Amino acid sequence: MLLHSRFMAWKFSFWGVVQMQSHKRKLFVIILAILGTIVLACGCNAQPALPKGLSLTITGDVQNEIVLTDYEGWDRTKIQYRGESQEVIPLEPILARSGIMGEQVTIFLSAPDGAIAEIPLEQISGECWLRLTAEYGWQFISENHPRQAGIKYMNYIVVSAAEPGRQGPCVRVIDGAKETALTYGQLFAAKAINRMVPEGEAKKGSLSTDVYSRRSLIPISQYLKDESKTQTTALAYYGDGSQGEIALAGFLEWRGNSADYLGPDGRTRKPDIIGIWVDPPEYSVTDLAPEALLALKEGPVLVILLDGVGYHNFLALQPAFLGSKDPKPARTVMPSISPVGLGAIVTGRLPKDNGITARNMRELCVDDIFVNASNMGKTSAKVGGSTKVISTSINQLLNPDLNGNGSTDDEVFACAQRELAIGTDLVFVHFHGYDDIAHTYGPLSPEAAARFDELDEYVKELCRGFSGTVLVIADHGQHPAQGDKLGEHGEFRLLDLVVPWIRFENHGARP
Ligand SMILES: [Zn+2]
Ligand SMILES: [Zn+2]
């Protein structure tokens, strides 16, 4: 019935229009068109289309960079802002998803025209929003904040921590005893020079065009000690596990949540620099494998790996036996953790080249020292505790804590002694005990010191029955920490990076 009457009404109006006089019909069509436009306009107002091509990147000291081009994936909310209804998305969950790292955090709201506003993170509340409009681009919206926070056409929100978090990524500079940590947020705000960097010349027929790009270059020299400013080069560590020499006249370039090294020309680029070491030790942990193989040509080799024993802590703990063997500093690899350090030690190759660049990686992609020993017709043994840190070409002789004294070092020692007694050419001994106990009690705690003295005794005992070359090294050091662990490592800092390097010829008697 309802359907029928609607049909009748439509039929009536249709015929009504057709039967109208022509000038009346024109007027009717115009009114209809105006009405239609109003209806359409109202519809658009209810769900305005967001402008295209405007992106906002949330970056800096964050785990995950987030790029917003619209409201997709976030809770759209209608709020009343300055007397108008606005469609916005909340800022807090976006910052939460980015995974903010570090301490004392502020956020920079930044636009390409150079306008920047800074807000402490603790002042960001559930009433802070992001709005995207054609008129103002991306904008920070909050009734509670000063008007100046509403930077127009914002393209970056840069999270900036005053201190990097535990093992949080940043760029660190080591110059003598001076250590500087630069978070990515700090690099965003760093003193920089603006330079037009020539990119080349283009030619078409007889016409030519020079091409440049304007770069914001952060001089590395500003982070050096005054007396180091005559130094021209440093060793750089990169996020992919590679290392290389850089010029101290070069620059850093902020790249969001990473930084690149740029040469003094402002053009030569190496991505993801994580560390600059002005005066690194001459020895590297990657020197051990070639050194051991060279010595193996002459006779048996005993390699002792003291897990977690840094060079500075080694000196502070004053081991009676090893302290008398002329310990030298050596540099380890990054991240300064067991699998990465061990991978570099047993292959003589940097992480980038040996395949183990991070935690939870175990497989090497190049030959290790044991393959090379075997190629020389030499026998070898890898002696370790109850767990295997990485996979090597020969199986590790596993030594669980059989007597339940809370340490595998005594079992490792006994196993190593057996291998030396049967005349194995290359014996590689990995003592884990110090690292474990230093994590728990601190690297220079009485507990760690006692364990270290024990290790020193074990090495002395092993040497008593051994004639050949002894090499002692560590995979990384440890620095004091607070919280659930009192010792930590993994960072680009002296206590983690400098390890002892000891080599001596020993003339013991086989037991
Ligand atoms: Zn370790
Ligand atoms: Zn450890």
Short mmCIF file of C-alpha atoms and ligand atoms in Angstrom, two decimals:
data_model
loop_
_atom_site.label_atom_id
_atom_site.label_comp_id
_atom_site.label_asym_id
_atom_site.label_seq_id
_atom_site.Cartn_x
_atom_site.Cartn_y
_atom_site.Cartn_z
CA MET A 1 0.00 0.00 0.00
CA LEU A 2 2.80 2.34 1.01
CA LEU A 3 4.77 1.35 -2.07
CA HIS A 4 1.75 1.95 -4.23
CA SER A 5 1.09 5.45 -2.91
CA ARG A 6 4.78 6.42 -3.35
CA PHE A 7 4.66 5.22 -6.91
CA MET A 8 1.53 7.27 -7.47
CA ALA A 9 3.18 10.37 -6.02
CA TRP A 10 6.22 9.93 -8.28
CA LYS A 11 3.94 9.35 -11.27
CA PHE A 12 2.02 12.48 -10.44
CA SER A 13 5.07 14.70 -10.06
CA PHE A 14 6.71 13.30 -13.20
CA TRP A 15 3.65 13.95 -15.31
CA GLY A 16 3.22 17.25 -13.53
CA VAL A 17 6.67 18.40 -14.71
CA VAL A 18 6.09 17.16 -18.23
CA GLN A 19 2.77 18.96 -18.37
CA MET A 20 4.18 22.27 -17.01
CA GLN A 21 4.60 25.28 -19.20
CA SER A 22 8.17 25.55 -20.47
CA HIS A 23 9.26 28.61 -18.35
CA LYS A 24 7.81 27.00 -15.23
CA ARG A 25 9.58 23.77 -16.14
CA LYS A 26 12.93 25.60 -16.41
CA LEU A 27 12.44 27.18 -12.99
CA PHE A 28 11.54 23.80 -11.52
CA VAL A 29 14.70 22.18 -12.95
CA ILE A 30 16.88 25.01 -11.57
CA ILE A 31 15.34 24.65 -8.10
CA LEU A 32 15.86 20.89 -8.32
CA ALA A 33 19.52 21.42 -9.29
CA ILE A 34 20.07 23.85 -6.38
CA LEU A 35 18.43 21.44 -3.95
CA GLY A 36 20.57 18.61 -5.30
CA THR A 37 23.75 20.65 -4.86
CA ILE A 38 22.80 21.49 -1.26
CA VAL A 39 22.11 17.84 -0.48
CA LEU A 40 25.45 16.82 -2.03
CA ALA A 41 27.33 19.58 -0.21
CA CYS A 42 25.78 18.55 3.10
CA GLY A 43 26.82 14.97 2.42
CA CYS A 44 30.44 16.05 1.77
CA ASN A 45 30.48 18.13 4.91
CA ALA A 46 29.47 15.13 6.98
CA GLN A 47 32.40 13.04 5.65
CA PRO A 48 34.96 15.47 4.17
CA ALA A 49 37.51 13.86 1.88
CA LEU A 50 41.03 14.19 3.35
CA PRO A 51 43.55 15.99 1.15
CA LYS A 52 45.94 13.67 -0.67
CA GLY A 53 49.70 13.69 -0.78
CA LEU A 54 50.37 15.12 2.69
CA SER A 55 52.35 12.76 4.87
CA LEU A 56 53.31 13.01 8.52
CA THR A 57 56.21 10.89 9.78
CA ILE A 58 56.56 9.97 13.45
CA THR A 59 60.24 9.21 13.97
CA GLY A 60 63.34 9.97 16.05
CA ASP A 61 63.88 7.86 19.16
CA VAL A 62 61.28 5.29 18.19
CA GLN A 63 61.43 1.61 17.38
CA ASN A 64 59.03 1.88 14.46
CA GLU A 65 58.78 4.87 12.21
CA ILE A 66 55.12 5.59 11.38
CA VAL A 67 54.06 7.42 8.23
CA LEU A 68 50.51 8.83 8.17
CA THR A 69 48.92 9.87 4.89
CA ASP A 70 45.32 9.78 6.15
CA TYR A 71 43.33 8.57 9.17
CA GLU A 72 43.38 4.93 8.02
CA GLY A 73 43.86 2.48 10.87
CA TRP A 74 43.25 5.01 13.67
CA ASP A 75 40.09 5.85 15.62
CA ARG A 76 38.45 8.85 13.98
CA THR A 77 36.82 11.08 16.55
CA LYS A 78 34.59 14.14 16.29
CA ILE A 79 35.60 16.88 18.68
CA GLN A 80 34.52 20.47 19.23
CA TYR A 81 37.57 22.64 18.61
CA ARG A 82 37.35 26.43 18.73
CA GLY A 83 33.61 26.25 18.31
CA GLU A 84 33.70 23.94 15.29
CA SER A 85 33.14 20.24 14.88
CA GLN A 86 36.40 18.61 13.76
CA GLU A 87 37.27 15.09 12.72
CA VAL A 88 40.58 14.07 14.27
CA ILE A 89 42.64 11.06 15.36
CA PRO A 90 44.22 10.71 18.82
CA LEU A 91 47.98 11.28 19.16
CA GLU A 92 48.68 9.09 22.21
CA PRO A 93 48.08 5.67 20.60
CA ILE A 94 50.16 6.69 17.58
CA LEU A 95 53.10 7.59 19.82
CA ALA A 96 52.56 4.37 21.77
CA ARG A 97 52.69 2.26 18.61
CA SER A 98 55.92 3.97 17.49
CA GLY A 99 57.66 2.49 20.55
CA ILE A 100 59.32 5.46 22.23
CA MET A 101 62.83 4.73 23.51
CA GLY A 102 65.02 6.54 26.00
CA GLU A 103 64.67 8.88 28.96
CA GLN A 104 63.48 12.48 29.37
CA VAL A 105 61.51 12.58 26.17
CA THR A 106 60.10 15.58 24.35
CA ILE A 107 58.47 15.72 20.95
CA PHE A 108 59.22 18.17 18.17
CA LEU A 109 56.38 19.16 15.85
CA SER A 110 58.09 20.24 12.67
CA ALA A 111 57.06 21.72 9.32
CA PRO A 112 59.10 22.06 6.09
CA ASP A 113 59.02 25.87 6.35
CA GLY A 114 61.23 25.58 9.46
CA ALA A 115 58.55 26.11 12.11
CA ILE A 116 59.07 23.78 15.07
CA ALA A 117 57.25 23.41 18.39
CA GLU A 118 58.57 21.32 21.29
CA ILE A 119 56.32 19.68 23.88
CA PRO A 120 57.44 17.48 26.81
CA LEU A 121 56.07 13.97 26.37
CA GLU A 122 54.42 14.01 29.80
CA GLN A 123 52.25 16.92 28.62
CA ILE A 124 50.76 14.81 25.83
CA SER A 125 47.36 13.61 27.04
CA GLY A 126 44.27 11.89 25.72
CA GLU A 127 43.08 15.32 24.62
CA CYS A 128 45.83 15.77 22.04
CA TRP A 129 44.79 15.09 18.46
CA LEU A 130 46.04 15.15 14.91
CA ARG A 131 43.99 16.77 12.18
CA LEU A 132 44.48 16.70 8.44
CA THR A 133 42.83 19.43 6.38
CA ALA A 134 43.48 20.98 2.98
CA GLU A 135 43.77 24.37 4.67
CA TYR A 136 46.43 23.54 7.30
CA GLY A 137 47.76 20.10 6.36
CA TRP A 138 48.64 17.93 9.35
CA GLN A 139 48.22 19.84 12.58
CA PHE A 140 48.49 19.18 16.29
CA ILE A 141 45.13 19.97 17.89
CA SER A 142 44.64 20.54 21.59
CA GLU A 143 42.43 23.02 23.46
CA ASN A 144 44.80 22.83 26.44
CA HIS A 145 48.08 23.67 24.71
CA PRO A 146 49.26 27.11 23.59
CA ARG A 147 48.15 28.09 20.10
CA GLN A 148 51.81 27.98 18.96
CA ALA A 149 51.78 24.18 19.18
CA GLY A 150 49.46 24.06 16.16
CA ILE A 151 52.25 24.08 13.57
CA LYS A 152 50.70 24.13 10.11
CA TYR A 153 51.62 21.61 7.42
CA MET A 154 53.55 19.54 9.93
CA ASN A 155 55.55 16.77 8.19
CA TYR A 156 57.50 15.36 11.15
CA ILE A 157 56.82 14.52 14.75
CA VAL A 158 60.29 13.81 16.11
CA VAL A 159 60.51 11.95 19.40
CA SER A 160 63.62 13.15 21.21
CA ALA A 161 65.18 11.46 24.24
CA ALA A 162 67.86 13.22 26.30
CA GLU A 163 69.35 9.81 27.15
CA PRO A 164 69.21 6.64 25.06
CA GLY A 165 67.41 3.71 26.67
CA ARG A 166 69.11 0.47 27.68
CA GLN A 167 70.82 -0.78 24.55
CA GLY A 168 68.71 1.77 22.70
CA PRO A 169 70.05 2.71 19.29
CA CYS A 170 71.85 6.05 18.97
CA VAL A 171 75.17 7.37 17.66
CA ARG A 172 77.98 7.18 20.19
CA VAL A 173 81.32 8.94 19.98
CA ILE A 174 84.33 7.68 21.94
CA ASP A 175 87.28 10.03 22.15
CA GLY A 176 89.84 8.98 24.74
CA ALA A 177 87.86 8.59 27.94
CA LYS A 178 85.15 10.96 26.70
CA GLU A 179 81.99 9.18 25.64
CA THR A 180 79.07 10.97 24.04
CA ALA A 181 75.69 9.43 23.25
CA LEU A 182 73.67 11.24 20.60
CA THR A 183 70.06 10.16 20.36
CA TYR A 184 68.30 10.57 17.02
CA GLY A 185 66.11 13.27 18.54
CA GLN A 186 69.22 15.15 19.64
CA LEU A 187 70.66 14.84 16.14
CA PHE A 188 67.45 16.35 14.75
CA ALA A 189 68.13 19.38 16.95
CA ALA A 190 71.94 19.34 16.55
CA LYS A 191 74.07 22.24 15.35
CA ALA A 192 74.30 21.78 11.62
CA ILE A 193 75.49 23.67 8.60
CA ASN A 194 73.40 24.13 5.51
CA ARG A 195 75.22 23.42 2.33
CA MET A 196 74.36 23.15 -1.34
CA VAL A 197 76.04 19.90 -2.26
CA PRO A 198 76.86 19.53 -5.97
CA GLU A 199 75.27 16.38 -7.38
CA GLY A 200 76.59 16.71 -10.92
CA GLU A 201 76.04 18.37 -14.26
CA ALA A 202 73.36 17.45 -16.78
CA LYS A 203 73.78 18.17 -20.50
CA LYS A 204 71.36 18.39 -23.39
CA GLY A 205 72.89 19.43 -26.68
CA SER A 206 74.92 22.55 -25.97
CA LEU A 207 72.94 23.39 -22.80
CA SER A 208 73.92 22.30 -19.33
CA THR A 209 72.37 22.27 -15.86
CA ASP A 210 74.21 21.93 -12.57
CA VAL A 211 72.33 19.90 -10.00
CA TYR A 212 72.60 20.37 -6.20
CA SER A 213 70.86 19.19 -3.12
CA ARG A 214 70.59 21.27 0.03
CA ARG A 215 71.75 19.25 3.02
CA SER A 216 71.78 19.86 6.71
CA LEU A 217 75.23 18.60 7.76
CA ILE A 218 76.13 17.98 11.41
CA PRO A 219 79.91 18.44 11.86
CA ILE A 220 81.41 15.48 13.74
CA SER A 221 84.20 17.70 15.09
CA GLN A 222 81.82 19.37 17.57
CA TYR A 223 81.71 16.13 19.58
CA LEU A 224 85.49 15.74 19.93
CA LYS A 225 87.75 16.74 22.77
CA ASP A 226 89.61 19.95 21.93
CA GLU A 227 92.97 18.19 21.90
CA SER A 228 91.65 15.63 19.38
CA LYS A 229 90.76 18.20 16.79
CA THR A 230 94.10 17.69 15.06
CA GLN A 231 93.22 14.03 14.53
CA THR A 232 91.98 13.46 10.99
CA THR A 233 90.41 10.01 11.00
CA ALA A 234 88.44 7.68 13.25
CA LEU A 235 87.03 4.17 13.12
CA ALA A 236 83.30 4.05 12.43
CA TYR A 237 80.94 1.20 13.32
CA TYR A 238 77.76 0.71 11.30
CA GLY A 239 74.43 -0.93 12.05
CA ASP A 240 75.04 -3.73 9.54
CA GLY A 241 78.10 -4.91 11.49
CA SER A 242 80.68 -3.35 9.21
CA GLN A 243 83.46 -0.96 10.20
CA GLY A 244 85.53 1.54 8.29
CA GLU A 245 87.74 4.59 8.52
CA ILE A 246 86.02 7.96 8.36
CA ALA A 247 87.27 11.53 8.21
CA LEU A 248 86.65 13.60 11.33
CA ALA A 249 86.08 16.56 9.00
CA GLY A 250 82.98 14.66 7.85
CA PHE A 251 79.39 14.95 8.98
CA LEU A 252 76.42 13.16 10.41
CA GLU A 253 73.06 13.46 8.70
CA TRP A 254 69.82 12.96 10.59
CA ARG A 255 67.68 10.28 8.94
CA GLY A 256 64.68 9.98 11.24
CA ASN A 257 65.42 7.00 13.46
CA SER A 258 68.93 6.48 12.14
CA ALA A 259 71.88 8.61 11.02
CA ASP A 260 74.23 8.48 8.04
CA TYR A 261 77.88 9.41 7.78
CA LEU A 262 78.69 11.90 5.05
CA GLY A 263 82.26 12.59 3.96
CA PRO A 264 83.81 16.09 4.06
CA ASP A 265 82.42 16.63 0.52
CA GLY A 266 78.91 16.26 2.00
CA ARG A 267 78.19 13.62 -0.61
CA THR A 268 80.01 10.35 0.09
CA ARG A 269 77.49 8.45 2.17
CA LYS A 270 77.59 5.45 4.48
CA PRO A 271 74.22 4.61 6.03
CA ASP A 272 73.35 3.84 9.65
CA ILE A 273 76.46 4.89 11.55
CA ILE A 274 76.22 3.83 15.20
CA GLY A 275 79.66 4.56 16.59
CA ILE A 276 82.70 6.76 16.06
CA TRP A 277 85.91 5.78 17.82
CA VAL A 278 88.62 8.41 17.58
CA ASP A 279 91.40 6.34 19.19
CA PRO A 280 90.45 2.66 18.98
CA PRO A 281 92.86 -0.04 20.20
CA GLU A 282 95.16 -1.39 17.55
CA TYR A 283 94.07 -5.00 18.09
CA SER A 284 90.66 -6.26 17.07
CA VAL A 285 88.93 -9.48 18.14
CA THR A 286 89.01 -10.37 14.44
CA ASP A 287 92.82 -10.64 14.74
CA LEU A 288 92.54 -13.71 16.94
CA ALA A 289 91.71 -16.33 14.29
CA PRO A 290 94.52 -15.40 11.86
CA GLU A 291 96.95 -15.06 14.78
CA ALA A 292 95.95 -18.47 16.16
CA LEU A 293 96.23 -20.16 12.75
CA LEU A 294 99.66 -18.65 12.19
CA ALA A 295 100.79 -19.94 15.59
CA LEU A 296 99.23 -23.34 14.85
CA LYS A 297 101.80 -23.81 12.08
CA GLU A 298 104.49 -23.71 14.76
CA GLY A 299 102.81 -25.82 17.42
CA PRO A 300 99.77 -26.31 19.66
CA VAL A 301 97.51 -23.36 20.41
CA LEU A 302 95.36 -22.78 23.47
CA VAL A 303 92.68 -20.09 23.08
CA ILE A 304 90.94 -18.90 26.24
CA LEU A 305 87.73 -16.91 25.84
CA LEU A 306 86.76 -15.13 29.06
CA ASP A 307 83.11 -14.27 28.47
CA GLY A 308 82.21 -10.73 29.58
CA VAL A 309 85.66 -9.76 30.88
CA GLY A 310 86.32 -6.25 29.60
CA TYR A 311 89.84 -4.83 29.50
CA HIS A 312 89.17 -2.15 32.11
CA ASN A 313 87.52 -4.57 34.52
CA PHE A 314 90.34 -7.04 33.86
CA LEU A 315 92.89 -4.44 34.99
CA ALA A 316 90.77 -3.40 37.97
CA LEU A 317 90.41 -7.02 39.13
CA GLN A 318 94.21 -7.52 39.00
CA PRO A 319 94.46 -11.21 38.14
CA ALA A 320 97.67 -12.64 39.61
CA PHE A 321 98.54 -14.92 36.68
CA LEU A 322 97.08 -13.29 33.56
CA GLY A 323 97.89 -9.81 34.84
CA SER A 324 101.57 -10.69 34.51
CA LYS A 325 101.21 -11.64 30.83
CA ASP A 326 101.27 -8.16 29.31
CA PRO A 327 97.55 -7.67 28.61
CA LYS A 328 96.78 -5.26 25.78
CA PRO A 329 93.47 -3.66 24.85
CA ALA A 330 91.55 -4.93 21.82
CA ARG A 331 88.31 -3.75 20.29
CA THR A 332 85.32 -5.99 19.88
CA VAL A 333 82.42 -5.80 17.43
CA MET A 334 78.91 -4.37 17.66
CA PRO A 335 76.51 -5.19 19.14
CA SER A 336 78.86 -6.14 21.98
CA ILE A 337 77.09 -9.40 22.82
CA SER A 338 78.22 -13.04 22.95
CA PRO A 339 77.07 -14.50 19.59
CA VAL A 340 78.31 -11.49 17.62
CA GLY A 341 81.63 -11.32 19.48
CA LEU A 342 82.15 -15.07 19.24
CA GLY A 343 81.31 -15.11 15.52
CA ALA A 344 83.99 -12.49 14.87
CA ILE A 345 86.53 -14.29 17.08
CA VAL A 346 86.18 -17.74 15.48
CA THR A 347 86.12 -16.43 11.90
CA GLY A 348 88.39 -13.41 11.99
CA ARG A 349 85.71 -11.56 10.03
CA LEU A 350 83.45 -8.67 10.97
CA PRO A 351 79.75 -9.42 11.68
CA LYS A 352 78.69 -8.05 8.29
CA ASP A 353 80.93 -10.63 6.61
CA ASN A 354 80.55 -13.65 8.91
CA GLY A 355 76.74 -13.71 9.05
CA ILE A 356 76.14 -13.19 12.79
CA THR A 357 75.09 -9.58 13.33
CA ALA A 358 72.52 -9.78 16.12
CA ARG A 359 71.19 -11.72 19.08
CA ASN A 360 69.52 -15.05 18.27
CA MET A 361 71.68 -15.56 15.18
CA ARG A 362 73.83 -18.68 15.26
CA GLU A 363 74.86 -19.63 11.75
CA LEU A 364 78.13 -18.46 10.23
CA CYS A 365 78.33 -17.95 6.48
CA VAL A 366 82.12 -18.24 6.26
CA ASP A 367 84.70 -20.82 7.37
CA ASP A 368 85.64 -20.75 11.01
CA ILE A 369 89.02 -21.31 12.63
CA PHE A 370 88.30 -25.03 13.07
CA VAL A 371 87.76 -25.60 9.32
CA ASN A 372 91.02 -23.81 8.66
CA ALA A 373 92.83 -25.85 11.31
CA SER A 374 91.47 -29.04 9.79
CA ASN A 375 92.63 -27.90 6.33
CA MET A 376 96.10 -27.60 7.86
CA GLY A 377 95.82 -31.20 9.08
CA LYS A 378 95.41 -30.10 12.70
CA THR A 379 92.95 -31.40 15.27
CA SER A 380 90.82 -29.02 17.26
CA ALA A 381 88.33 -28.95 20.12
CA LYS A 382 85.82 -26.34 21.21
CA VAL A 383 85.14 -26.59 24.91
CA GLY A 384 82.20 -24.72 26.42
CA GLY A 385 79.52 -24.82 29.10
CA SER A 386 76.01 -26.22 28.90
CA THR A 387 74.82 -24.03 26.05
CA LYS A 388 76.07 -23.44 22.56
CA VAL A 389 76.22 -19.72 21.73
CA ILE A 390 76.76 -20.16 17.98
CA SER A 391 77.13 -23.10 15.60
CA THR A 392 80.68 -23.90 14.58
CA SER A 393 82.06 -26.43 12.11
CA ILE A 394 82.98 -28.76 14.97
CA ASN A 395 80.56 -29.61 17.74
CA GLN A 396 81.16 -27.89 21.02
CA LEU A 397 82.06 -30.22 23.87
CA LEU A 398 79.15 -29.39 26.16
CA ASN A 399 79.78 -29.30 29.88
CA PRO A 400 76.70 -29.01 32.07
CA ASP A 401 77.04 -28.14 35.75
CA LEU A 402 77.44 -31.78 36.85
CA ASN A 403 78.32 -31.10 40.47
CA GLY A 404 75.59 -28.47 40.81
CA ASN A 405 77.88 -25.78 42.23
CA GLY A 406 76.13 -23.12 40.13
CA SER A 407 78.95 -22.79 37.59
CA THR A 408 80.11 -24.72 34.54
CA ASP A 409 83.62 -23.25 34.72
CA ASP A 410 85.00 -26.18 36.75
CA GLU A 411 83.56 -28.69 34.24
CA VAL A 412 84.87 -26.63 31.30
CA PHE A 413 88.29 -26.53 32.95
CA ALA A 414 88.35 -30.32 33.45
CA CYS A 415 87.26 -30.91 29.84
CA ALA A 416 89.94 -28.53 28.50
CA GLN A 417 92.55 -30.29 30.58
CA ARG A 418 91.55 -33.63 29.04
CA GLU A 419 91.82 -32.17 25.51
CA LEU A 420 95.28 -30.76 26.22
CA ALA A 421 96.34 -34.08 27.72
CA ILE A 422 95.44 -36.01 24.56
CA GLY A 423 97.43 -33.53 22.50
CA THR A 424 94.67 -31.75 20.54
CA ASP A 425 96.43 -29.13 18.40
CA LEU A 426 93.94 -26.29 18.81
CA VAL A 427 91.94 -26.13 22.04
CA PHE A 428 89.38 -23.32 22.21
CA VAL A 429 88.02 -22.87 25.73
CA HIS A 430 85.00 -20.68 26.46
CA PHE A 431 84.46 -19.85 30.15
CA HIS A 432 80.97 -18.38 30.77
CA GLY A 433 80.97 -18.02 34.56
CA TYR A 434 82.21 -14.47 34.98
CA ASP A 435 79.65 -12.97 32.57
CA ASP A 436 76.73 -14.68 34.33
CA ILE A 437 77.78 -13.57 37.78
CA ALA A 438 78.74 -10.04 36.68
CA HIS A 439 75.23 -9.62 35.21
CA THR A 440 73.74 -10.56 38.57
CA TYR A 441 76.07 -8.81 41.02
CA GLY A 442 77.90 -6.24 38.90
CA PRO A 443 81.18 -6.51 36.97
CA LEU A 444 83.40 -5.44 39.88
CA SER A 445 81.34 -6.98 42.70
CA PRO A 446 83.10 -9.26 45.23
CA GLU A 447 81.14 -12.18 43.75
CA ALA A 448 82.36 -11.43 40.22
CA ALA A 449 85.89 -10.78 41.49
CA ALA A 450 85.94 -14.18 43.24
CA ARG A 451 84.78 -15.93 40.06
CA PHE A 452 87.41 -14.08 38.08
CA ASP A 453 90.19 -15.14 40.47
CA GLU A 454 88.99 -18.71 40.01
CA LEU A 455 89.23 -18.29 36.22
CA ASP A 456 92.73 -16.90 36.54
CA GLU A 457 93.66 -20.02 38.53
CA TYR A 458 92.09 -22.32 35.91
CA VAL A 459 94.07 -20.67 33.13
CA LYS A 460 97.25 -20.93 35.18
CA GLU A 461 96.51 -24.63 35.77
CA LEU A 462 95.84 -25.26 32.07
CA CYS A 463 99.14 -23.58 31.19
CA ARG A 464 101.01 -25.74 33.68
CA GLY A 465 100.48 -28.71 31.41
CA PHE A 466 100.75 -26.97 28.07
CA SER A 467 103.55 -26.05 25.71
CA GLY A 468 102.64 -23.80 22.82
CA THR A 469 100.97 -20.47 22.11
CA VAL A 470 98.36 -19.14 24.53
CA LEU A 471 95.86 -16.52 23.36
CA VAL A 472 93.43 -14.95 25.81
CA ILE A 473 90.53 -12.76 24.72
CA ALA A 474 86.95 -11.83 25.61
CA ASP A 475 83.86 -11.46 23.43
CA HIS A 476 82.84 -8.17 25.14
CA GLY A 477 83.04 -6.43 28.51
CA GLN A 478 80.34 -5.24 30.90
CA HIS A 479 79.30 -1.93 32.38
CA PRO A 480 77.57 -1.45 35.73
CA ALA A 481 73.79 -1.19 35.48
CA GLN A 482 70.79 -0.63 37.71
CA GLY A 483 67.59 -2.59 38.07
CA ASP A 484 67.17 -6.33 37.71
CA LYS A 485 70.70 -6.69 36.32
CA LEU A 486 73.72 -5.00 37.88
CA GLY A 487 75.93 -5.64 34.88
CA GLU A 488 75.08 -5.13 31.20
CA HIS A 489 76.69 -5.06 27.77
CA GLY A 490 75.72 -4.64 24.14
CA GLU A 491 76.45 -0.95 23.70
CA PHE A 492 79.09 1.10 21.96
CA ARG A 493 80.93 2.16 25.08
CA LEU A 494 84.43 1.60 26.38
CA LEU A 495 83.52 -0.86 29.14
CA ASP A 496 81.63 -3.08 26.68
CA LEU A 497 83.93 -2.68 23.69
CA VAL A 498 87.48 -2.95 24.98
CA VAL A 499 88.56 -6.49 25.80
CA PRO A 500 91.91 -7.92 26.91
CA TRP A 501 94.29 -9.30 24.32
CA ILE A 502 96.99 -11.58 25.67
CA ARG A 503 99.45 -13.69 23.76
CA PHE A 504 102.37 -15.58 25.16
CA GLU A 505 104.45 -18.63 24.45
CA ASN A 506 104.11 -21.14 27.24
CA HIS A 507 106.54 -23.88 28.15
CA GLY A 508 104.71 -26.18 30.50
CA ALA A 509 105.07 -29.90 30.89
CA ARG A 510 102.35 -32.28 29.79
CA PRO A 511 100.82 -33.88 32.87
ZN ZN B 1 79.48 -13.04 26.18
ZN ZN B 2 76.26 -11.37 29.05
#
